[in-house]
Coordinates of C-alpha atoms (C1' of nucleotides) in Angstrom, one line a residue:
Chain A
X1 CA -46.2 41.4 185.6
X2 CA -47.5 42.5 182.4
X3 CA -45.3 43.9 179.8
X4 CA -46.5 46.9 178.4
X5 CA -46.5 48.0 174.7
X6 CA -46.5 51.5 174.4
X7 CA -49.7 52.6 172.0
X8 CA -49.4 54.4 168.9
X9 CA -51.6 57.0 170.4
X10 CA -53.3 57.8 173.4
X11 CA -54.6 60.4 175.6
X12 CA -51.9 62.1 178.5
X13 CA -52.0 64.3 181.0
X14 CA -49.5 66.9 182.4
X15 CA -49.3 68.7 185.5
X16 CA -48.0 72.6 185.6
X17 CA -43.9 72.5 185.5
X18 CA -44.2 69.0 183.8
X19 CA -42.2 68.4 180.7
X20 CA -43.8 67.6 177.6
X21 CA -40.3 67.1 175.8
X22 CA -36.8 67.9 176.8
X23 CA -34.0 68.8 174.5
X24 CA -32.1 66.7 172.5
X25 CA -34.5 64.0 174.0
X26 CA -36.6 61.8 171.2
X27 CA -40.0 63.2 172.1
X28 CA -42.4 60.3 173.4
X29 CA -44.8 61.9 170.6
X30 CA -46.7 64.3 168.5
X31 CA -49.2 66.1 170.9
X32 CA -52.3 67.6 170.1
X33 CA -53.6 70.0 172.7
X34 CA -56.9 69.3 173.7
X35 CA -56.7 71.5 177.1
X36 CA -54.8 73.8 179.2
X37 CA -51.5 75.7 178.1
X38 CA -48.0 74.9 177.2
X39 CA -44.7 76.3 176.2
X40 CA -41.6 76.3 174.7
X41 CA -38.4 78.0 176.0
X42 CA -34.8 78.8 176.2
X43 CA -32.4 79.5 178.9
X44 CA -29.5 81.6 178.7
X45 CA -26.3 80.5 181.0
X46 CA -26.8 83.2 183.5
X47 CA -30.7 82.4 183.7
X48 CA -32.4 84.7 181.4
X49 CA -35.4 82.9 179.9
X50 CA -37.0 83.6 177.1
X51 CA -40.5 81.6 175.7
X52 CA -40.4 80.8 172.1
X53 CA -43.7 79.3 171.8
X54 CA -47.4 78.9 173.1
X55 CA -49.2 75.9 172.8
X56 CA -53.0 76.4 173.4
X57 CA -55.8 73.9 172.7
X58 CA -55.9 72.8 169.1
X59 CA -52.3 73.4 168.5
X60 CA -49.8 70.8 167.5
X61 CA -46.7 70.4 169.7
X62 CA -44.5 70.0 167.4
X63 CA -45.2 69.7 164.1
X64 CA -41.8 69.7 163.2
X65 CA -40.7 66.7 165.1
X66 CA -42.6 64.5 162.6
X67 CA -40.1 65.9 159.8
X68 CA -37.0 63.7 161.4
X69 CA -35.4 66.0 164.1
X70 CA -36.0 66.1 167.8
X71 CA -37.1 69.0 170.2
X72 CA -34.1 71.5 170.6
X73 CA -35.9 73.5 173.2
X74 CA -37.6 72.3 176.3
X75 CA -41.9 72.1 176.3
X76 CA -43.3 72.7 179.5
X77 CA -46.7 72.5 180.8
X78 CA -48.1 75.8 182.3
X79 CA -51.6 74.3 183.7
X80 CA -53.1 71.1 183.6
X81 CA -52.6 69.6 180.0
X82 CA -54.6 67.2 178.4
X83 CA -53.6 66.2 175.4
X84 CA -53.7 63.5 172.2
X85 CA -51.0 61.8 171.8
X86 CA -49.9 60.1 168.4
X87 CA -46.8 58.7 166.8
X88 CA -44.2 61.1 165.7
X89 CA -44.8 61.2 161.7
X90 CA -46.5 63.3 159.2
X91 CA -50.7 62.2 160.0
X92 CA -51.4 60.0 157.0
X93 CA -54.7 58.4 155.5
X94 CA -57.7 59.5 157.1
X95 CA -59.7 62.0 155.0
X96 CA -56.9 64.4 154.4
X97 CA -58.1 66.5 156.9
X98 CA -55.6 65.7 159.5
X99 CA -52.9 66.0 157.2
X100 CA -54.3 69.4 156.1
X101 CA -54.4 70.5 159.8
X102 CA -50.8 69.3 160.5
X103 CA -49.3 71.5 157.4
X104 CA -51.4 74.2 158.3
X105 CA -50.3 74.3 162.0
X106 CA -47.0 74.0 160.8
X107 CA -47.0 77.2 158.6
X108 CA -49.2 79.0 161.0
X109 CA -46.7 78.3 163.8
X110 CA -43.8 79.8 161.6
X111 CA -45.5 82.9 160.7
X112 CA -46.7 83.9 164.0
X113 CA -42.9 83.0 165.2
X114 CA -41.9 85.6 162.1
X115 CA -44.6 87.8 163.8
X116 CA -42.9 87.6 167.1
X117 CA -39.6 88.6 165.8
X118 CA -41.2 92.0 165.0
X119 CA -42.6 92.3 168.2
X120 CA -39.5 91.6 170.0
X121 CA -37.5 93.6 167.6
X122 CA -39.1 96.6 167.3
X123 CA -42.4 97.3 169.5
X124 CA -42.4 99.1 173.0
X125 CA -43.4 97.3 176.0
X126 CA -47.1 98.7 175.7
X127 CA -47.2 97.8 172.3
X128 CA -45.8 94.2 173.1
X129 CA -48.3 93.7 175.4
X130 CA -51.3 94.8 173.5
X131 CA -49.9 92.8 170.6
X132 CA -49.5 89.5 173.0
X133 CA -52.9 90.0 174.4
X134 CA -54.6 90.1 171.1
X135 CA -53.1 87.1 169.8
X136 CA -53.7 85.3 172.6
X137 CA -57.4 86.6 172.4
X138 CA -57.7 85.9 168.9
X139 CA -56.1 82.5 169.1
X140 CA -58.6 81.4 171.9
X141 CA -61.4 82.8 169.9
X142 CA -60.5 80.7 167.2
X143 CA -60.4 77.7 169.5
X144 CA -63.8 78.3 170.4
X145 CA -62.7 79.3 174.1
X146 CA -63.8 83.1 174.0
X147 CA -66.5 84.4 175.3
X148 CA -67.6 87.9 173.9
X149 CA -64.7 89.9 174.4
X150 CA -63.4 87.7 177.0
X151 CA -61.3 84.5 177.6
X152 CA -59.1 82.7 180.1
X153 CA -55.6 83.6 180.1
X154 CA -53.5 81.6 182.8
X155 CA -50.1 83.1 182.5
X156 CA -48.1 84.9 185.5
X157 CA -46.8 88.2 184.8
X158 CA -43.4 86.8 184.9
X159 CA -44.6 84.4 181.8
X160 CA -45.7 87.4 180.5
X161 CA -42.5 88.9 180.7
X162 CA -40.4 86.0 179.4
X163 CA -42.8 85.8 176.2
X164 CA -42.4 89.6 175.5
X165 CA -38.5 90.1 176.7
X166 CA -39.3 92.2 179.6
X167 CA -38.9 92.2 183.3
X168 CA -41.8 91.1 185.2
X169 CA -41.7 94.5 187.1
X170 CA -42.0 96.4 183.9
X171 CA -44.8 94.1 182.8
X172 CA -46.6 95.1 186.0
X173 CA -46.2 98.7 185.3
X174 CA -47.3 98.8 181.8
X175 CA -50.0 96.9 182.4
X176 CA -51.3 99.0 185.2
X177 CA -50.9 102.0 182.7
X178 CA -53.0 100.3 180.3
X179 CA -55.8 99.3 182.6
X180 CA -56.2 103.2 183.5
X181 CA -56.2 103.9 179.9
X182 CA -59.0 101.2 179.8
X183 CA -57.4 99.3 177.3
X184 CA -57.4 95.8 179.1
X185 CA -59.1 94.3 181.8
X186 CA -56.7 91.2 183.3
X187 CA -56.7 89.9 186.6
X188 CA -57.2 86.3 188.0
X189 CA -55.9 84.8 185.1
X190 CA -59.4 86.4 183.0
X191 CA -59.0 88.7 180.1
X192 CA -61.4 91.2 178.6
X193 CA -60.5 93.4 176.2
X194 CA -63.2 96.3 176.0
X195 CA -62.6 98.0 173.1
X196 CA -60.5 95.5 170.5
X197 CA -60.0 98.4 167.7
X198 CA -58.5 100.7 170.4
X199 CA -56.1 97.7 171.4
X200 CA -55.1 97.2 167.9
X201 CA -54.3 100.7 167.5
X202 CA -52.2 100.5 170.7
X203 CA -50.2 97.3 169.6
X204 CA -48.8 99.2 166.2
X205 CA -50.4 96.7 164.1
X206 CA -48.9 96.7 160.4
X207 CA -51.9 96.6 158.1
X208 CA -51.0 93.5 156.8
X209 CA -50.7 91.8 160.5
X210 CA -53.3 89.2 160.7
X211 CA -52.5 89.0 165.0
X212 CA -52.1 85.3 165.0
Chain B
X1 CA -44.6 88.6 118.4
X2 CA -43.6 85.3 120.4
X3 CA -45.5 84.0 122.9
X4 CA -43.6 83.4 126.0
X5 CA -44.0 80.0 128.1
X6 CA -43.2 80.3 131.3
X7 CA -40.6 77.4 131.8
X8 CA -41.4 75.5 135.2
X9 CA -37.4 76.5 136.0
X10 CA -34.5 78.8 135.0
X11 CA -32.1 80.9 136.1
X12 CA -32.9 84.7 137.4
X13 CA -31.0 87.5 138.5
X14 CA -32.2 90.5 141.0
X15 CA -30.4 94.0 141.6
X16 CA -30.2 95.4 145.4
X17 CA -33.5 96.6 146.5
X18 CA -35.1 94.6 143.8
X19 CA -38.3 92.2 145.2
X20 CA -38.3 88.6 145.0
X21 CA -41.5 88.3 146.4
X22 CA -43.8 91.1 147.7
X23 CA -46.7 90.2 150.6
X24 CA -50.2 88.8 148.9
X25 CA -49.1 88.4 146.0
X26 CA -48.6 84.8 144.5
X27 CA -44.7 84.2 144.2
X28 CA -42.9 83.7 140.7
X29 CA -41.5 80.4 142.0
X30 CA -39.5 79.1 144.9
X31 CA -35.9 80.2 144.7
X32 CA -32.8 78.6 145.5
X33 CA -30.2 81.2 146.5
X34 CA -27.1 80.6 144.2
X35 CA -24.9 83.9 144.7
X36 CA -25.9 87.2 147.0
X37 CA -28.1 88.0 150.0
X38 CA -31.4 88.7 150.3
X39 CA -33.7 89.2 153.3
X40 CA -37.2 89.3 154.3
X41 CA -39.0 92.3 156.8
X42 CA -42.0 93.7 158.1
X43 CA -42.7 97.3 158.3
X44 CA -44.6 99.0 161.0
X45 CA -47.0 101.9 160.7
X46 CA -44.4 104.4 161.5
X47 CA -41.8 103.0 159.7
X48 CA -39.8 101.0 161.9
X49 CA -38.5 97.8 160.1
X50 CA -37.7 94.6 161.2
X51 CA -35.5 92.0 159.2
X52 CA -36.8 88.3 160.1
X53 CA -35.1 86.5 157.7
X54 CA -31.7 86.3 156.0
X55 CA -31.5 84.4 152.8
X56 CA -27.5 83.5 151.8
X57 CA -26.4 81.3 149.2
X58 CA -27.7 77.9 149.1
X59 CA -31.0 78.8 151.3
X60 CA -34.2 78.2 150.1
X61 CA -36.4 81.0 149.7
X62 CA -39.2 80.2 151.1
X63 CA -39.9 76.5 151.7
X64 CA -43.5 77.2 153.2
X65 CA -44.3 79.0 149.8
X66 CA -44.6 75.1 148.5
X67 CA -47.2 74.3 151.4
X68 CA -49.9 76.3 149.7
X69 CA -49.8 79.9 151.2
X70 CA -47.9 82.9 149.5
X71 CA -45.6 85.3 151.0
X72 CA -46.9 87.3 154.1
X73 CA -43.9 89.4 154.2
X74 CA -41.7 91.1 151.4
X75 CA -38.2 89.9 149.9
X76 CA -35.7 91.7 148.9
X77 CA -32.7 91.6 147.5
X78 CA -29.9 93.3 149.6
X79 CA -27.0 92.6 147.0
X80 CA -26.6 91.1 143.2
X81 CA -28.8 87.8 143.4
X82 CA -28.7 85.2 141.3
X83 CA -30.9 82.1 142.0
X84 CA -32.4 79.2 140.7
X85 CA -36.4 79.6 140.4
X86 CA -38.3 76.3 140.3
X87 CA -42.1 75.7 140.5
X88 CA -44.0 76.4 143.9
X89 CA -44.5 73.1 145.1
X90 CA -42.4 70.4 147.4
X91 CA -39.6 68.7 145.1
X92 CA -40.4 65.2 144.3
X93 CA -38.8 62.6 142.3
X94 CA -35.3 62.7 141.9
X95 CA -32.6 61.0 144.1
X96 CA -34.9 62.2 146.9
X97 CA -31.7 64.7 147.8
X98 CA -33.7 67.3 146.7
X99 CA -36.5 66.5 148.9
X100 CA -34.5 65.9 151.7
X101 CA -33.0 69.1 151.5
X102 CA -35.9 70.8 151.0
X103 CA -37.2 69.6 154.5
X104 CA -33.8 70.2 156.1
X105 CA -34.2 73.7 154.9
X106 CA -37.7 74.3 156.2
X107 CA -37.1 73.3 159.7
X108 CA -33.2 74.7 160.0
X109 CA -35.4 78.4 159.0
X110 CA -37.7 77.5 161.8
X111 CA -35.2 76.7 164.3
X112 CA -33.0 79.4 163.8
X113 CA -36.2 82.2 163.7
X114 CA -36.6 80.5 167.3
X115 CA -33.4 81.3 168.2
X116 CA -33.7 84.7 167.0
X117 CA -36.6 85.2 169.2
X118 CA -34.1 84.3 172.1
X119 CA -31.3 87.2 170.9
X120 CA -34.2 89.6 170.4
X121 CA -36.1 88.9 173.4
X122 CA -33.0 88.4 176.0
X123 CA -29.6 89.5 174.4
X124 CA -28.1 92.8 175.1
X125 CA -26.6 95.0 172.2
X126 CA -23.1 93.5 172.2
X127 CA -24.4 90.0 172.8
X128 CA -27.1 90.5 169.6
X129 CA -24.1 91.6 167.3
X130 CA -21.5 88.8 168.5
X131 CA -24.5 86.2 168.0
X132 CA -25.5 87.3 164.7
X133 CA -21.7 88.0 163.4
X134 CA -21.1 84.1 164.5
X135 CA -24.5 82.8 162.8
X136 CA -23.6 84.9 159.6
X137 CA -19.8 83.5 159.6
X138 CA -21.2 79.8 160.3
X139 CA -23.7 79.8 157.7
X140 CA -21.1 81.1 155.1
X141 CA -18.8 79.0 156.0
X142 CA -20.9 75.7 155.4
X143 CA -21.7 77.1 152.1
X144 CA -18.2 76.9 151.4
X145 CA -17.8 80.8 151.5
X146 CA -15.4 81.2 154.3
X147 CA -11.9 81.6 153.9
X148 CA -10.1 80.8 157.3
X149 CA -11.8 82.9 160.0
X150 CA -13.1 85.2 157.4
X151 CA -16.1 85.6 155.2
X152 CA -18.0 88.3 153.4
X153 CA -20.7 90.4 154.8
X154 CA -22.6 92.3 152.7
X155 CA -24.6 94.1 155.5
X156 CA -24.9 97.9 156.3
X157 CA -25.0 99.0 159.7
X158 CA -28.8 99.9 159.0
X159 CA -29.3 96.4 157.8
X160 CA -27.5 95.1 160.9
X161 CA -29.8 97.6 163.2
X162 CA -32.8 96.4 161.7
X163 CA -31.6 92.6 162.0
X164 CA -31.0 92.9 165.6
X165 CA -33.6 95.7 166.7
X166 CA -31.3 98.1 167.5
X167 CA -30.6 101.8 166.2
X168 CA -27.9 102.3 163.6
X169 CA -26.1 104.4 165.7
X170 CA -26.3 102.2 168.7
X171 CA -25.2 99.3 166.6
X172 CA -22.0 101.5 165.1
X173 CA -20.9 102.4 168.8
X174 CA -21.2 98.7 170.1
X175 CA -19.4 97.5 167.1
X176 CA -16.4 99.9 168.2
X177 CA -16.3 98.2 171.5
X178 CA -16.4 95.1 170.3
X179 CA -13.6 96.0 167.7
X180 CA -11.5 97.8 170.4
X181 CA -12.1 94.5 172.5
X182 CA -10.4 92.6 169.8
X183 CA -13.4 90.7 169.1
X184 CA -14.1 91.0 165.7
X185 CA -12.9 92.8 162.6
X186 CA -15.6 94.2 160.3
X187 CA -15.0 96.7 157.4
X188 CA -15.7 97.4 154.0
X189 CA -18.4 94.2 154.0
X190 CA -15.7 91.9 155.4
X191 CA -15.9 89.9 158.6
X192 CA -12.7 88.5 160.5
X193 CA -13.1 86.7 163.7
X194 CA -9.8 86.7 165.5
X195 CA -11.3 84.4 168.2
X196 CA -14.1 82.2 167.6
X197 CA -14.3 81.2 171.2
X198 CA -14.1 84.7 172.5
X199 CA -17.1 85.7 170.3
X200 CA -19.1 82.9 171.4
X201 CA -18.5 83.7 174.8
X202 CA -19.4 87.3 174.3
X203 CA -22.5 86.1 172.7
X204 CA -24.0 84.3 175.8
X205 CA -24.6 81.4 173.9
X206 CA -26.5 78.7 175.8
X207 CA -24.7 75.5 175.7
X208 CA -27.2 73.7 173.2
X209 CA -27.0 76.8 170.7
X210 CA -25.9 75.6 167.7
X211 CA -25.3 79.2 166.6
X212 CA -27.1 78.6 162.8
Chain C
dC1 C1' -55.2 80.2 209.3
dG2 C1' -50.4 80.1 207.6
dA3 C1' -47.0 79.9 203.9
dG4 C1' -45.6 80.3 199.5
dA5 C1' -46.4 82.7 195.2
dA6 C1' -47.9 86.4 192.7
dT7 C1' -48.4 91.1 192.2
dT8 C1' -47.4 96.1 193.5
dT9 C1' -44.6 100.1 194.9
dG10 C1' -40.4 103.1 195.1
dA11 C1' -36.0 104.9 194.2
dA12 C1' -31.8 104.6 191.6
dT13 C1' -29.3 103.5 187.6
dC14 C1' -28.4 102.2 183.3
dT15 C1' -28.9 100.7 178.1
dC16 C1' -30.3 102.2 174.5
dT17 C1' -32.5 106.1 171.6
dT18 C1' -33.0 110.3 169.4
dC19 C1' -31.9 114.3 166.8
dA20 C1' -28.3 116.7 164.8
dA21 C1' -24.0 117.5 162.7
dT22 C1' -19.6 115.8 161.0
dC23 C1' -16.7 113.0 158.2
dT24 C1' -15.4 109.6 154.7
dG25 C1' -15.4 106.6 150.6
dC26 C1' -16.6 106.2 146.3
dG27 C1' -18.6 107.0 141.7
dT28 C1' -20.3 110.7 138.4
dG29 C1' -19.7 114.3 135.4
dG30 C1' -17.4 118.8 134.0
Chain D
dC1 C1' -8.1 115.0 137.5
dC2 C1' -10.9 117.2 140.4
dA3 C1' -15.5 118.8 142.2
dC4 C1' -19.6 117.7 143.4
dG5 C1' -23.3 114.5 145.6
dC6 C1' -24.7 111.0 148.2
dA7 C1' -24.8 107.2 151.0
dG8 C1' -22.5 105.1 154.9
dA9 C1' -20.3 105.6 159.0
dT10 C1' -18.8 108.1 163.1
dT11 C1' -19.4 111.4 167.1
dG12 C1' -21.6 114.2 170.8
dA13 C1' -25.0 115.6 174.0
dA14 C1' -29.5 115.0 176.1
dG15 C1' -33.2 112.4 177.3
dA16 C1' -36.8 108.4 177.5
dG17 C1' -37.8 103.4 178.6
dA18 C1' -36.3 99.5 181.0
dT19 C1' -34.1 97.4 184.4
dT20 C1' -32.1 96.5 189.1
dC21 C1' -32.5 95.6 194.1
dA22 C1' -35.3 95.5 197.9
dA23 C1' -39.4 95.6 200.3
dA24 C1' -44.0 95.6 200.8
dT25 C1' -48.7 93.9 199.9
dT26 C1' -52.0 90.6 198.4
dC27 C1' -53.8 86.0 196.5
dT28 C1' -54.3 81.5 196.7
dC29 C1' -54.5 77.3 198.5
dG30 C1' -53.9 73.6 201.5

DNA sequence: CGAGAATTTGAATCTCTTCAATCTGCGTGG
DNA sequence: CCACGCAGATTGAAGAGATTCAAATTCTCG
């Protein structure tokens, strides 16, 4: 039997519901998402779930693991995921681009999280959904995965509920209202935003809100 | 007239409502809070406010400014504040303790923020208040500013509302219920927690929830 | 085609908000 | 020393937004 040496970096795959990391276990590595979506979440004792981060293609998962602490919340794949795994430390050497991207990703994540505090604390259900869809579209666009005003959106309404702090039922009803108002088209994992400006208006964006 | 050279580091003071930093302006420096409380917040177009971070004695404000980007949300003093100002870069040299503390502070802030997403997204009003008070007590305790089960808590009910995503009126009523249940004593800027375990129970803590 | 997952619908209920008024503590000036 | 003013805290009543529970419908995929 050949003894395996775990390589310092490689390509890895996950299926939906597979864990990229579990809480309080040392992560297998730092992942850079190449394809697919994943999320980090926390469960309350009675089963309520809140998703606290979403990982889209291009994102690092999780930069802060490189800063000396392991995951405190589980990370699970939402779709099929293809990722590039590297050792759990700040990227060094190279052109410096990797390093740059690493820090940028870290700070971006923190800013995005701060933006979510505003959404969860102060926005109504329609505003939350508008804001979420805008953020996802913008992130997909930056990743080069948007086509015109459309992009993939492989979340169930239950996932959306756990992101926005609402119930699945209320997400469903609110989405219908927004559809009827012509604000969004969302069906079979595909999002189309007919009028960006209108949706931004509906999201109660602060002027300084960069969306993502 | 003597031309002044801004020193690389010094001691600074702020009065309540004074800004430590404004959005999109380069920060005057990196602050280490020595005394008093400050907060970061965002305003929605119609005036709704959400506080997104609280700075207590010992905290860095804001580590990520050293990572190359300025503040995207204003930071304002809630009380009289005494702080140590240093240049906006990652602490270098020295014993390495400063550096260690810097990274720890950065990661702590991010984890705490993730914890708040859960609170704002999934906890009820009493749970939010219980969780907030526990976090504040614990942070004050670690800063050496708790006395037995008590500590200072210089927030108005309106501040608490903007932290927890509730209305001041509802904060008031919920706090009364909790007082009557013997869960907390909170008056004239002073907090006492008669029974830590009971309050933790009321906060719907996840087992892995470190509180702060 | 069948089965499980995801979405949709309805009705009742509850939590939290809104608006308005009152009360309290406290520093200031007369 | 007390009246005034103001911010913060408290109370009440009515209403809106979101949840809950249960059932029905539609989708997706093997």
